[in-house]
Amino acid sequence: MQKFFNKNKILEQTYKENRVKEYINKYIKELQRHFDLPDNKMRMILYKVYKELSPFSFIKTWISMVKSKYIERLKERIYED
């Protein structure tokens, strides 16, 4: 009985993944058509977006924001004196 549920869950997951893949493909094709971009350019844009969504990029962005706030406060203190 357990095997049946596991197999059913795997099939459902595969079905969802295929649906997402189809949706992304159609959406990308529509974007490419709308903006009239060549394949190579579209791939580069997608790769950049993918990199920006990584956890490392998020941490890097957050650190950059904290750093800029810190520098901003330091400048305010320097100009106050």
Coordinates of C-alpha atoms in Angstrom, one line a residue:
M1 CA 0.0 0.0 0.0
Q2 CA 2.9 2.4 0.9
K3 CA 4.4 1.8 -2.6
F4 CA 1.2 2.8 -4.2
F5 CA 1.1 6.2 -2.4
N6 CA 4.8 6.9 -3.0
K7 CA 4.4 6.1 -6.7
N8 CA 1.3 8.3 -6.9
K9 CA 3.1 11.1 -5.2
I10 CA 6.0 10.8 -7.6
L11 CA 3.7 10.9 -10.6
E12 CA 1.9 13.9 -9.3
Q13 CA 5.2 15.7 -8.7
T14 CA 6.4 14.9 -12.2
Y15 CA 3.1 16.1 -13.6
K16 CA 3.4 19.4 -11.8
E17 CA 7.0 19.8 -12.9
N18 CA 6.0 19.2 -16.5
R19 CA 3.2 21.8 -16.3
V20 CA 5.6 24.4 -14.8
K21 CA 8.1 23.7 -17.5
E22 CA 5.4 24.1 -20.2
Y23 CA 4.2 27.3 -18.7
I24 CA 7.7 28.8 -18.5
N25 CA 8.5 27.8 -22.1
K26 CA 5.4 29.4 -23.4
Y27 CA 5.9 32.5 -21.3
I28 CA 9.5 32.9 -22.5
K29 CA 8.5 32.4 -26.1
E30 CA 5.9 35.1 -25.7
L31 CA 8.4 37.5 -24.1
Q32 CA 10.9 36.8 -26.8
R33 CA 8.3 37.5 -29.5
H34 CA 7.0 40.6 -27.8
F35 CA 10.5 42.2 -27.4
D36 CA 11.9 40.7 -30.6
L37 CA 15.0 39.3 -28.9
P38 CA 17.3 36.6 -30.4
D39 CA 17.7 33.3 -28.6
N40 CA 21.2 34.1 -27.3
K41 CA 20.1 37.4 -25.8
M42 CA 17.1 35.8 -24.1
R43 CA 19.3 33.1 -22.7
M44 CA 21.7 35.6 -21.2
I45 CA 18.8 37.5 -19.6
L46 CA 17.3 34.4 -18.2
Y47 CA 20.7 33.3 -16.8
K48 CA 21.2 36.7 -15.1
V49 CA 17.7 36.5 -13.6
Y50 CA 18.4 33.0 -12.4
K51 CA 21.7 34.1 -10.7
E52 CA 19.9 37.1 -9.1
L53 CA 17.4 34.7 -7.5
S54 CA 20.0 32.5 -5.8
P55 CA 20.4 32.7 -2.0
F56 CA 23.9 33.8 -2.3
S57 CA 22.8 36.8 -4.4
F58 CA 20.2 37.7 -1.9
I59 CA 22.7 37.6 1.0
K60 CA 25.1 39.7 -1.1
T61 CA 22.4 42.3 -1.8
W62 CA 21.4 42.4 1.8
I63 CA 25.0 43.0 3.0
S64 CA 25.4 45.7 0.4
M65 CA 22.3 47.5 1.7
V66 CA 23.5 47.3 5.3
K67 CA 26.9 48.5 4.2
S68 CA 25.4 51.5 2.4
K69 CA 23.2 52.4 5.4
Y70 CA 26.3 52.2 7.6
I71 CA 28.3 54.5 5.3
E72 CA 25.4 56.9 5.1
R73 CA 25.3 57.2 8.9
L74 CA 29.0 57.7 9.1
K75 CA 28.8 60.5 6.6
E76 CA 26.1 62.1 8.5
R77 CA 28.2 62.0 11.7
I78 CA 31.2 63.4 9.9
Y79 CA 29.2 66.3 8.5
E80 CA 27.6 67.0 11.9
D81 CA 31.0 67.8 13.4

